[in-house]
Every structure is written in C-alpha cells, then in structure tokens.
PDB file of C-alpha atoms in Angstrom:
ATOM      1  CA  MET E   4      -8.741 -38.752  43.561  1.00  0.00           C
ATOM      2  CA  THR E   5      -7.413 -36.511  46.994  1.00  0.00           C
ATOM      3  CA  MET E   6      -4.090 -34.343  47.038  1.00  0.00           C
ATOM      4  CA  HIS E   7      -1.139 -35.781  47.985  1.00  0.00           C
ATOM      5  CA  TYR E   8       0.878 -33.344  49.943  1.00  0.00           C
ATOM      6  CA  LEU E   9       4.927 -33.422  50.402  1.00  0.00           C
ATOM      7  CA  PRO E  10       6.108 -32.761  53.673  1.00  0.00           C
ATOM      8  CA  GLY E  11       9.127 -29.235  53.592  1.00  0.00           C
ATOM      9  CA  PRO E  12      12.869 -30.131  53.705  1.00  0.00           C
ATOM     10  CA  GLU E  13      13.256 -30.872  57.419  1.00  0.00           C
ATOM     11  CA  GLN E  14      10.728 -33.369  57.620  1.00  0.00           C
ATOM     12  CA  ALA E  15      12.337 -34.967  54.621  1.00  0.00           C
ATOM     13  CA  ARG E  16      16.195 -35.172  56.641  1.00  0.00           C
ATOM     14  CA  ARG E  17      14.256 -37.193  59.214  1.00  0.00           C
ATOM     15  CA  MET E  18      12.374 -39.828  57.049  1.00  0.00           C
ATOM     16  CA  THR E  19      12.300 -43.504  56.620  1.00  0.00           C
ATOM     17  CA  THR E  20      12.839 -44.702  53.429  1.00  0.00           C
ATOM     18  CA  ASP E  21       9.469 -45.936  52.977  1.00  0.00           C
ATOM     19  CA  GLU E  22       7.887 -42.332  54.011  1.00  0.00           C
ATOM     20  CA  LEU E  23      10.260 -40.667  51.667  1.00  0.00           C
ATOM     21  CA  ARG E  24       8.879 -43.365  49.031  1.00  0.00           C
ATOM     22  CA  ALA E  25       5.431 -42.929  50.174  1.00  0.00           C
ATOM     23  CA  SER E  26       6.180 -38.484  50.171  1.00  0.00           C
ATOM     24  CA  PHE E  27       8.802 -38.289  46.551  1.00  0.00           C
ATOM     25  CA  LEU E  28       8.083 -41.362  44.302  1.00  0.00           C
ATOM     26  CA  VAL E  29       4.845 -41.510  42.059  1.00  0.00           C
ATOM     27  CA  GLN E  30       4.437 -45.188  40.996  1.00  0.00           C
ATOM     28  CA  GLY E  31       1.259 -47.386  39.032  1.00  0.00           C
ATOM     29  CA  LEU E  32       0.679 -44.755  36.942  1.00  0.00           C
ATOM     30  CA  PHE E  33       0.584 -47.125  33.882  1.00  0.00           C
ATOM     31  CA  VAL E  34      -2.416 -49.484  33.904  1.00  0.00           C
ATOM     32  CA  ARG E  35      -3.168 -51.198  30.433  1.00  0.00           C
ATOM     33  CA  GLY E  36      -7.571 -50.424  30.431  1.00  0.00           C
ATOM     34  CA  ALA E  37      -7.241 -47.427  32.184  1.00  0.00           C
ATOM     35  CA  VAL E  38      -6.564 -42.963  32.875  1.00  0.00           C
ATOM     36  CA  THR E  39      -4.790 -43.026  36.364  1.00  0.00           C
ATOM     37  CA  LEU E  40      -4.432 -39.647  38.012  1.00  0.00           C
ATOM     38  CA  ARG E  41      -2.684 -38.009  40.808  1.00  0.00           C
ATOM     39  CA  HIS E  42      -3.319 -34.451  42.378  1.00  0.00           C
ATOM     40  CA  ILE E  43      -0.216 -33.408  44.182  1.00  0.00           C
ATOM     41  CA  ASP E  44       0.227 -30.215  46.096  1.00  0.00           C
ATOM     42  CA  LEU E  45       3.220 -29.742  43.901  1.00  0.00           C
ATOM     43  CA  ASP E  46       3.125 -25.981  41.833  1.00  0.00           C
ATOM     44  CA  ARG E  47      -0.441 -28.034  41.771  1.00  0.00           C
ATOM     45  CA  VAL E  48       0.569 -30.717  39.084  1.00  0.00           C
ATOM     46  CA  VAL E  49      -1.643 -33.437  38.296  1.00  0.00           C
ATOM     47  CA  LEU E  50       0.443 -36.447  37.086  1.00  0.00           C
ATOM     48  CA  GLY E  51      -1.008 -38.999  35.338  1.00  0.00           C
ATOM     49  CA  GLY E  52      -1.194 -42.164  32.867  1.00  0.00           C
ATOM     50  CA  ALA E  53      -3.269 -43.878  30.194  1.00  0.00           C
ATOM     51  CA  VAL E  54      -2.887 -46.793  28.428  1.00  0.00           C
ATOM     52  CA  PRO E  55      -5.879 -47.495  26.102  1.00  0.00           C
ATOM     53  CA  ALA E  56      -5.838 -51.006  25.073  1.00  0.00           C
ATOM     54  CA  ARG E  57      -8.828 -51.818  22.500  1.00  0.00           C
ATOM     55  CA  GLU E  58     -11.592 -49.099  23.927  1.00  0.00           C
ATOM     56  CA  PRO E  59     -10.072 -45.351  23.185  1.00  0.00           C
ATOM     57  CA  LEU E  60     -10.489 -43.942  27.210  1.00  0.00           C
ATOM     58  CA  ARG E  61     -11.489 -40.454  27.380  1.00  0.00           C
ATOM     59  CA  LEU E  62     -10.118 -37.665  30.249  1.00  0.00           C
ATOM     60  CA  HIS E  63     -12.431 -36.917  32.519  1.00  0.00           C
ATOM     61  CA  ALA E  64     -12.365 -34.086  35.619  1.00  0.00           C
ATOM     62  CA  PRO E  65     -11.650 -35.601  38.804  1.00  0.00           C
ATOM     63  CA  ASP E  66     -13.345 -34.337  41.775  1.00  0.00           C
ATOM     64  CA  SER E  67     -10.412 -32.414  43.407  1.00  0.00           C
ATOM     65  CA  LEU E  68     -10.653 -29.936  40.256  1.00  0.00           C
ATOM     66  CA  GLY E  69     -13.838 -28.743  40.858  1.00  0.00           C
ATOM     67  CA  ALA E  70     -14.789 -28.376  37.117  1.00  0.00           C
ATOM     68  CA  GLN E  71     -16.730 -28.997  34.319  1.00  0.00           C
ATOM     69  CA  PHE E  72     -14.086 -30.321  32.006  1.00  0.00           C
ATOM     70  CA  PHE E  73     -10.062 -31.435  33.086  1.00  0.00           C
ATOM     71  CA  THR E  74      -8.455 -28.938  30.967  1.00  0.00           C
ATOM     72  CA  GLU E  75     -11.462 -25.885  31.424  1.00  0.00           C
ATOM     73  CA  ARG E  76      -8.523 -24.065  33.680  1.00  0.00           C
ATOM     74  CA  ARG E  77      -5.303 -26.026  32.998  1.00  0.00           C
ATOM     75  CA  GLU E  78      -2.903 -26.949  30.421  1.00  0.00           C
ATOM     76  CA  LEU E  79      -1.766 -30.960  29.657  1.00  0.00           C
ATOM     77  CA  GLY E  80       1.229 -32.157  27.789  1.00  0.00           C
ATOM     78  CA  VAL E  81       0.948 -35.633  26.191  1.00  0.00           C
ATOM     79  CA  LEU E  82       3.942 -37.462  25.783  1.00  0.00           C
ATOM     80  CA  ASN E  83       3.495 -41.248  24.102  1.00  0.00           C
ATOM     81  CA  ILE E  84       6.375 -43.652  25.830  1.00  0.00           C
ATOM     82  CA  GLY E  85       4.885 -46.940  24.711  1.00  0.00           C
ATOM     83  CA  GLY E  86       3.135 -47.703  21.145  1.00  0.00           C
ATOM     84  CA  ALA E  87       1.678 -46.342  18.005  1.00  0.00           C
ATOM     85  CA  GLY E  88      -0.751 -43.920  19.826  1.00  0.00           C
ATOM     86  CA  ARG E  89      -3.999 -41.944  19.229  1.00  0.00           C
ATOM     87  CA  VAL E  90      -4.569 -37.764  21.058  1.00  0.00           C
ATOM     88  CA  THR E  91      -8.026 -36.615  19.974  1.00  0.00           C
ATOM     89  CA  ALA E  92      -8.194 -32.838  21.067  1.00  0.00           C
ATOM     90  CA  ASP E  93     -12.487 -31.541  20.057  1.00  0.00           C
ATOM     91  CA  GLY E  94     -12.667 -33.389  17.562  1.00  0.00           C
ATOM     92  CA  LYS E  95      -9.005 -33.728  16.022  1.00  0.00           C
ATOM     93  CA  THR E  96      -7.399 -36.456  15.815  1.00  0.00           C
ATOM     94  CA  PHE E  97      -3.444 -36.745  16.260  1.00  0.00           C
ATOM     95  CA  ALA E  98      -1.248 -39.324  15.841  1.00  0.00           C
ATOM     96  CA  LEU E  99       1.285 -39.679  18.006  1.00  0.00           C
ATOM     97  CA  GLU E 100       4.763 -42.362  17.814  1.00  0.00           C
ATOM     98  CA  ALA E 101       7.160 -43.094  20.985  1.00  0.00           C
ATOM     99  CA  ARG E 102       8.215 -39.363  21.814  1.00  0.00           C
ATOM    100  CA  ASP E 103       5.800 -37.665  20.242  1.00  0.00           C
ATOM    101  CA  LEU E 104       4.178 -34.507  22.425  1.00  0.00           C
ATOM    102  CA  LEU E 105       1.243 -33.787  22.359  1.00  0.00           C
ATOM    103  CA  TYR E 106       0.295 -30.493  24.300  1.00  0.00           C
ATOM    104  CA  ALA E 107      -3.801 -28.811  24.723  1.00  0.00           C
ATOM    105  CA  GLY E 108      -4.540 -25.433  25.840  1.00  0.00           C
ATOM    106  CA  ARG E 109      -6.686 -24.948  28.390  1.00  0.00           C
ATOM    107  CA  GLY E 110     -10.591 -24.335  27.219  1.00  0.00           C
ATOM    108  CA  THR E 111      -9.997 -28.213  25.029  1.00  0.00           C
ATOM    109  CA  ARG E 112     -13.347 -29.926  25.758  1.00  0.00           C
ATOM    110  CA  ASP E 113     -12.491 -33.188  25.610  1.00  0.00           C
ATOM    111  CA  ILE E 114      -9.098 -35.246  25.849  1.00  0.00           C
ATOM    112  CA  VAL E 115      -9.400 -39.467  24.505  1.00  0.00           C
ATOM    113  CA  PHE E 116      -6.789 -41.842  23.932  1.00  0.00           C
ATOM    114  CA  ALA E 117      -6.108 -44.545  21.367  1.00  0.00           C
ATOM    115  CA  SER E 118      -3.635 -47.320  20.674  1.00  0.00           C
ATOM    116  CA  GLU E 119      -3.365 -48.400  17.161  1.00  0.00           C
ATOM    117  CA  ASP E 120      -2.301 -51.992  18.533  1.00  0.00           C
ATOM    118  CA  ALA E 121      -3.784 -53.386  21.696  1.00  0.00           C
ATOM    119  CA  GLY E 122      -1.060 -56.137  21.983  1.00  0.00           C
ATOM    120  CA  ALA E 123       1.590 -53.057  21.840  1.00  0.00           C
ATOM    121  CA  PRO E 124      -0.762 -50.179  23.327  1.00  0.00           C
ATOM    122  CA  ALA E 125       0.254 -46.481  23.567  1.00  0.00           C
ATOM    123  CA  ARG E 126       1.541 -45.306  27.374  1.00  0.00           C
ATOM    124  CA  PHE E 127       1.214 -41.856  27.167  1.00  0.00           C
ATOM    125  CA  TYR E 128       2.047 -39.788  29.969  1.00  0.00           C
ATOM    126  CA  LEU E 129       0.048 -36.698  31.197  1.00  0.00           C
ATOM    127  CA  ILE E 130       1.546 -34.305  32.994  1.00  0.00           C
ATOM    128  CA  SER E 131      -0.646 -31.030  34.222  1.00  0.00           C
ATOM    129  CA  TYR E 132      -0.586 -27.405  35.665  1.00  0.00           C
ATOM    130  CA  PRO E 133      -3.191 -24.375  35.847  1.00  0.00           C
ATOM    131  CA  ALA E 134      -2.944 -22.250  32.831  1.00  0.00           C
ATOM    132  CA  HIS E 135      -3.783 -18.315  32.888  1.00  0.00           C
ATOM    133  CA  ALA E 136      -3.527 -17.860  29.411  1.00  0.00           C
ATOM    134  CA  ASP E 137      -5.400 -19.456  26.013  1.00  0.00           C
ATOM    135  CA  HIS E 138      -2.329 -21.619  24.199  1.00  0.00           C
ATOM    136  CA  PRO E 139      -3.222 -23.890  20.734  1.00  0.00           C
ATOM    137  CA  THR E 140      -3.541 -27.176  20.694  1.00  0.00           C
ATOM    138  CA  THR E 141       0.567 -28.233  19.789  1.00  0.00           C
ATOM    139  CA  LEU E 142       1.843 -31.748  18.251  1.00  0.00           C
ATOM    140  CA  VAL E 143       5.673 -31.790  18.900  1.00  0.00           C
ATOM    141  CA  ARG E 144       6.991 -34.930  16.598  1.00  0.00           C
ATOM    142  CA  ARG E 145      10.433 -36.573  18.261  1.00  0.00           C
ATOM    143  CA  ALA E 146      12.127 -36.385  14.874  1.00  0.00           C
ATOM    144  CA  ASP E 147      11.507 -32.932  14.309  1.00  0.00           C
ATOM    145  CA  VAL E 148      12.940 -31.319  18.376  1.00  0.00           C
ATOM    146  CA  GLU E 149      16.291 -30.345  18.199  1.00  0.00           C
ATOM    147  CA  GLY E 150      18.134 -31.663  20.658  1.00  0.00           C
ATOM    148  CA  GLU E 151      20.969 -30.574  22.710  1.00  0.00           C
ATOM    149  CA  GLU E 152      24.442 -32.808  23.163  1.00  0.00           C
ATOM    150  CA  ILE E 153      25.667 -32.684  26.649  1.00  0.00           C
ATOM    151  CA  GLY E 154      28.380 -34.761  28.911  1.00  0.00           C
ATOM    152  CA  SER E 155      31.357 -37.573  27.958  1.00  0.00           C
ATOM    153  CA  ALA E 156      32.109 -40.561  28.265  1.00  0.00           C
ATOM    154  CA  GLU E 157      34.836 -40.310  29.782  1.00  0.00           C
ATOM    155  CA  ARG E 158      32.415 -38.848  32.838  1.00  0.00           C
ATOM    156  CA  ALA E 159      29.400 -41.264  32.121  1.00  0.00           C
ATOM    157  CA  ASN E 160      26.593 -38.700  31.715  1.00  0.00           C
ATOM    158  CA  ARG E 161      26.910 -38.187  27.522  1.00  0.00           C
ATOM    159  CA  ARG E 162      23.275 -37.360  27.406  1.00  0.00           C
ATOM    160  CA  ARG E 163      20.848 -36.008  24.888  1.00  0.00           C
ATOM    161  CA  ILE E 164      18.388 -33.590  25.606  1.00  0.00           C
ATOM    162  CA  ALA E 165      15.355 -32.593  24.250  1.00  0.00           C
ATOM    163  CA  ARG E 166      12.819 -29.868  24.641  1.00  0.00           C
ATOM    164  CA  TYR E 167       9.805 -29.719  23.255  1.00  0.00           C
ATOM    165  CA  VAL E 168       7.428 -27.436  25.608  1.00  0.00           C
ATOM    166  CA  HIS E 169       9.649 -23.960  26.178  1.00  0.00           C
ATOM    167  CA  LEU E 170       9.550 -20.587  25.258  1.00  0.00           C
ATOM    168  CA  GLU E 171      11.527 -21.315  21.574  1.00  0.00           C
ATOM    169  CA  GLY E 172       9.397 -23.900  21.159  1.00  0.00           C
ATOM    170  CA  ALA E 173       5.260 -25.076  21.579  1.00  0.00           C
ATOM    171  CA  ARG E 174       3.578 -22.570  23.789  1.00  0.00           C
ATOM    172  CA  SER E 175       1.876 -22.501  27.216  1.00  0.00           C
ATOM    173  CA  ALA E 176       1.030 -21.053  30.188  1.00  0.00           C
ATOM    174  CA  GLN E 177       4.009 -22.324  32.242  1.00  0.00           C
ATOM    175  CA  LEU E 178       4.742 -26.174  31.286  1.00  0.00           C
ATOM    176  CA  VAL E 179       7.642 -26.456  30.893  1.00  0.00           C
ATOM    177  CA  MET E 180       8.600 -29.774  29.184  1.00  0.00           C
ATOM    178  CA  GLY E 181      11.374 -32.219  27.426  1.00  0.00           C
ATOM    179  CA  VAL E 182      12.791 -35.711  27.110  1.00  0.00           C
ATOM    180  CA  THR E 183      16.747 -36.395  27.871  1.00  0.00           C
ATOM    181  CA  ALA E 184      17.582 -39.786  26.538  1.00  0.00           C
ATOM    182  CA  LEU E 185      21.509 -41.606  28.021  1.00  0.00           C
ATOM    183  CA  ALA E 186      23.786 -42.745  25.409  1.00  0.00           C
ATOM    184  CA  PRO E 187      24.624 -46.445  25.967  1.00  0.00           C
ATOM    185  CA  GLY E 188      27.429 -46.832  28.330  1.00  0.00           C
ATOM    186  CA  SER E 189      26.311 -43.458  30.237  1.00  0.00           C
ATOM    187  CA  VAL E 190      24.556 -43.543  33.546  1.00  0.00           C
ATOM    188  CA  TRP E 191      24.532 -40.182  35.727  1.00  0.00           C
ATOM    189  CA  ASN E 192      21.952 -37.709  34.789  1.00  0.00           C
ATOM    190  CA  THR E 193      22.078 -34.271  36.110  1.00  0.00           C
ATOM    191  CA  MET E 194      25.191 -33.966  37.210  1.00  0.00           C
ATOM    192  CA  PRO E 195      26.074 -30.976  38.492  1.00  0.00           C
ATOM    193  CA  ALA E 196      23.210 -30.725  40.730  1.00  0.00           C
ATOM    194  CA  HIS E 197      21.324 -27.562  40.819  1.00  0.00           C
ATOM    195  CA  THR E 198      17.258 -26.659  42.570  1.00  0.00           C
ATOM    196  CA  HIS E 199      15.222 -24.509  41.137  1.00  0.00           C
ATOM    197  CA  HIS E 200      13.933 -22.005  43.716  1.00  0.00           C
ATOM    198  CA  ARG E 201      11.153 -20.115  41.182  1.00  0.00           C
ATOM    199  CA  ARG E 202       9.943 -23.494  39.925  1.00  0.00           C
ATOM    200  CA  THR E 203       9.565 -27.439  40.899  1.00  0.00           C
ATOM    201  CA  GLU E 204      10.335 -30.619  38.561  1.00  0.00           C
ATOM    202  CA  VAL E 205       8.898 -33.861  38.203  1.00  0.00           C
ATOM    203  CA  TYR E 206      11.094 -36.728  35.979  1.00  0.00           C
ATOM    204  CA  LEU E 207       9.835 -39.635  35.213  1.00  0.00           C
ATOM    205  CA  TYR E 208      12.000 -42.314  34.443  1.00  0.00           C
ATOM    206  CA  PHE E 209      10.849 -44.968  31.106  1.00  0.00           C
ATOM    207  CA  ASP E 210      12.981 -47.260  29.054  1.00  0.00           C
ATOM    208  CA  LEU E 211      14.188 -49.559  30.894  1.00  0.00           C
ATOM    209  CA  PRO E 212      14.606 -52.619  31.364  1.00  0.00           C
ATOM    210  CA  GLU E 213      13.429 -54.667  33.281  1.00  0.00           C
ATOM    211  CA  ASP E 214      15.768 -55.545  35.938  1.00  0.00           C
ATOM    212  CA  ALA E 215      17.557 -52.151  35.953  1.00  0.00           C
ATOM    213  CA  MET E 216      16.992 -49.058  38.658  1.00  0.00           C
ATOM    214  CA  VAL E 217      18.241 -45.963  38.232  1.00  0.00           C
ATOM    215  CA  VAL E 218      19.577 -44.595  42.088  1.00  0.00           C
ATOM    216  CA  HIS E 219      17.889 -40.920  42.203  1.00  0.00           C
ATOM    217  CA  LEU E 220      19.863 -38.108  44.398  1.00  0.00           C
ATOM    218  CA  MET E 221      17.265 -36.039  46.029  1.00  0.00           C
ATOM    219  CA  GLY E 222      17.237 -33.062  48.809  1.00  0.00           C
ATOM    220  CA  GLU E 223      18.937 -30.681  50.158  1.00  0.00           C
ATOM    221  CA  PRO E 224      22.209 -30.278  48.970  1.00  0.00           C
ATOM    222  CA  GLY E 225      24.244 -30.954  52.313  1.00  0.00           C
ATOM    223  CA  GLU E 226      21.018 -33.448  53.257  1.00  0.00           C
ATOM    224  CA  THR E 227      20.558 -35.790  50.006  1.00  0.00           C
ATOM    225  CA  ARG E 228      18.745 -38.304  50.061  1.00  0.00           C
ATOM    226  CA  HIS E 229      18.328 -41.243  46.999  1.00  0.00           C
ATOM    227  CA  LEU E 230      14.992 -43.183  45.456  1.00  0.00           C
ATOM    228  CA  ILE E 231      15.713 -46.818  43.990  1.00  0.00           C
ATOM    229  CA  VAL E 232      13.228 -45.843  41.124  1.00  0.00           C
ATOM    230  CA  ARG E 233      11.846 -48.668  37.932  1.00  0.00           C
ATOM    231  CA  ASP E 234      11.162 -47.722  34.788  1.00  0.00           C
ATOM    232  CA  GLY E 235       7.322 -46.036  34.136  1.00  0.00           C
ATOM    233  CA  GLU E 236       8.030 -44.184  38.239  1.00  0.00           C
ATOM    234  CA  ALA E 237       7.812 -39.963  38.556  1.00  0.00           C
ATOM    235  CA  ILE E 238       9.912 -38.102  40.931  1.00  0.00           C
ATOM    236  CA  LEU E 239       8.103 -35.291  42.522  1.00  0.00           C
ATOM    237  CA  SER E 240      11.713 -32.216  43.324  1.00  0.00           C
ATOM    238  CA  PRO E 241      10.535 -29.050  45.057  1.00  0.00           C
ATOM    239  CA  GLY E 242      12.260 -25.948  45.150  1.00  0.00           C
ATOM    240  CA  TRP E 243      14.875 -26.917  47.496  1.00  0.00           C
ATOM    241  CA  SER E 244      15.772 -30.115  46.461  1.00  0.00           C
ATOM    242  CA  VAL E 245      18.903 -31.018  43.928  1.00  0.00           C
ATOM    243  CA  HIS E 246      17.823 -33.833  41.311  1.00  0.00           C
ATOM    244  CA  SER E 247      20.025 -36.654  39.859  1.00  0.00           C
ATOM    245  CA  GLY E 248      20.315 -39.933  39.393  1.00  0.00           C
ATOM    246  CA  CYS E 249      22.857 -42.717  38.841  1.00  0.00           C
ATOM    247  CA  GLY E 250      21.267 -45.835  36.965  1.00  0.00           C
ATOM    248  CA  THR E 251      22.558 -49.326  36.058  1.00  0.00           C
ATOM    249  CA  SER E 252      21.964 -49.049  32.508  1.00  0.00           C
ATOM    250  CA  ASN E 253      21.724 -45.690  30.047  1.00  0.00           C
ATOM    251  CA  TYR E 254      17.962 -44.426  30.084  1.00  0.00           C
ATOM    252  CA  THR E 255      15.357 -42.365  29.166  1.00  0.00           C
ATOM    253  CA  PHE E 256      13.339 -39.707  31.760  1.00  0.00           C
ATOM    254  CA  CYS E 257      10.869 -37.162  30.833  1.00  0.00           C
ATOM    255  CA  TRP E 258      11.305 -33.549  32.966  1.00  0.00           C
ATOM    256  CA  ALA E 259       8.972 -30.762  33.355  1.00  0.00           C
ATOM    257  CA  MET E 260       8.484 -28.072  35.216  1.00  0.00           C
ATOM    258  CA  GLY E 261       6.005 -25.670  37.350  1.00  0.00           C
ATOM    259  CA  GLY E 262       6.483 -21.815  38.557  1.00  0.00           C
ATOM    260  CA  GLU E 263       6.947 -18.350  38.010  1.00  0.00           C
ATOM    261  CA  ASN E 264       9.030 -18.221  35.326  1.00  0.00           C
ATOM    262  CA  GLN E 265       9.806 -20.396  32.019  1.00  0.00           C
ATOM    263  CA  VAL E 266      13.325 -19.441  31.107  1.00  0.00           C
ATOM    264  CA  TYR E 267      14.894 -23.235  31.214  1.00  0.00           C
ATOM    265  CA  THR E 268      18.044 -22.026  32.374  1.00  0.00           C
ATOM    266  CA  ASP E 269      17.179 -20.642  35.858  1.00  0.00           C
ATOM    267  CA  MET E 270      17.992 -22.905  37.556  1.00  0.00           C
ATOM    268  CA  GLN E 271      20.573 -22.986  41.119  1.00  0.00           C
ATOM    269  CA  GLY E 272      23.968 -24.502  40.363  1.00  0.00           C
ATOM    270  CA  VAL E 273      25.228 -26.767  43.085  1.00  0.00           C
ATOM    271  CA  ASP E 274      28.951 -27.516  43.641  1.00  0.00           C
ATOM    272  CA  ALA E 275      29.812 -30.939  43.739  1.00  0.00           C
ATOM    273  CA  GLY E 276      31.896 -30.457  47.806  1.00  0.00           C
ATOM    274  CA  VAL E 277      29.197 -28.995  49.252  1.00  0.00           C
ATOM    275  CA  MET E 278      27.068 -31.891  48.958  1.00  0.00           C
ATOM    276  CA  ARG E 279      26.826 -35.143  50.772  1.00  0.00           C
TER     277      ARG E 279
END
C-alpha cells in the first residue's frame, strides 16, 4: 500500500476532471471477500473496506504503517453499511447491524470481520487515524445514537445528523465520526458550506440507488470544483476545501474527521455569496 498524496489549492485550480478524481475521490473500497486499504497523506488517515463472504477476514498492518499490528499506534472506526455482521476485537465479538459502529482503540492487536449471511454480506467501512492515547473498544448502536434534525423540506436539505464518536459519545484520541441521512425529497447536504482549518474530513456516500449520484462540491470557496460520486465512494476534504453535495435522490453519508481538536462545532462558515 503506497501513500496517496494530495495536491494543494493552487494545483487543484488547474486540474482536469480526471486529475481531480484521481486526487480527491476514493473508489473501489468494497470488494467481496477482501479487505481493501488506502493510506492517505491527509492527517495520515487510512481508509478501507472489508466485505467478508463465506470466510472471515483479518485486518493486517500494511507495510506503509511500519507496525506489528494495525492499531499498534492507531485507532479505528468501523461502520457497517451492509448486511448483518460481526467484528471480533482481541477475542471479544460484537454484532453489528446496518449503521452500527465499533470503535477500536490503540493497542487492539487482533481484529476480524465476518458476515452473518454470505448472500447479503456486511460491508464494513474502516477509517483510522494515528492515536496518542488509549481508549476502550466501544460498540455504538444506531438505535442508541441521539440525532439532530436540521434543514427543511422547502430548502430540500432536511436531514438527521447522528454523532457516534465525539466528545460526548464514544471517546477517541482524535477521530470524530457520525452519519447524516437525508429525508425523502431532500438532496442537499452541508449547505451553507464550511471548511475546517484545524482538521480534515472524509465523506463516504452510501445507500444510493444504482442509478443515482451526488454532485459533490469541493475546492476553495471562490474556486469551487465538482466531482460526481456514486454509492460506496469517498471524498477527501483538506482543511482549505468546502464539502457539500446535491444528489439525484436522497442518500446517506458517513463523515469522519481527524486533526487538532474534536470540538464538533469548530468550523468556518462560508457565505453563499462568496462561492463561485
């Protein structure tokens, strides 16, 4: 696994569509019967997908980590976006239904993924950041997460934000993670837009119909670009870039951040009048 390096804002202004997609869009994470990992120089995040079929899948440390095991110096968030599955962490097994999450803290030596039904396998989304502190492995069930309803049908942005890993929820060293689900008839997310000067963010779009897509806005507020995103694809958002999207139908996305602090409201709002 080689390191994926991101361009800066000056380079992004001059990029072609193919160059932008190669730099900021992550595809092919969910391969049946495999663990797929991408190491990215964006706060040194590792993104991944695990889709166990008939046999369980073990998480190994790639050479790029220089570690004896994956979470030797890292923490890991695991969100199930597929069928029912199980994650075993150091011998303890956790059952995860769709949109349940498992946080595995630094020092977890052995992590194994399994599906309850190979015909409808789990799809485990993995996101990992370096960790400076130990926190316990914690299961966060979708049904137990308090959500915040924001937006309106009139603005086509009615949505529910559920925070899983944060200062008042499952604790972590730097990972902040949750899920936003748009209501039927709503298509806009994160508008008005914002940036994060003190951390970076990754969006994973999922629960999109096969023929649907999201037009994701990125770039500097006055130099926006767009990327067409489909189900199971992720967007990398550096601190200088806005991140917002409009879909051809309602959809869901997982947002995850790593950086200097974990205060959810630490963001810089962008007035719509300055966006171009």
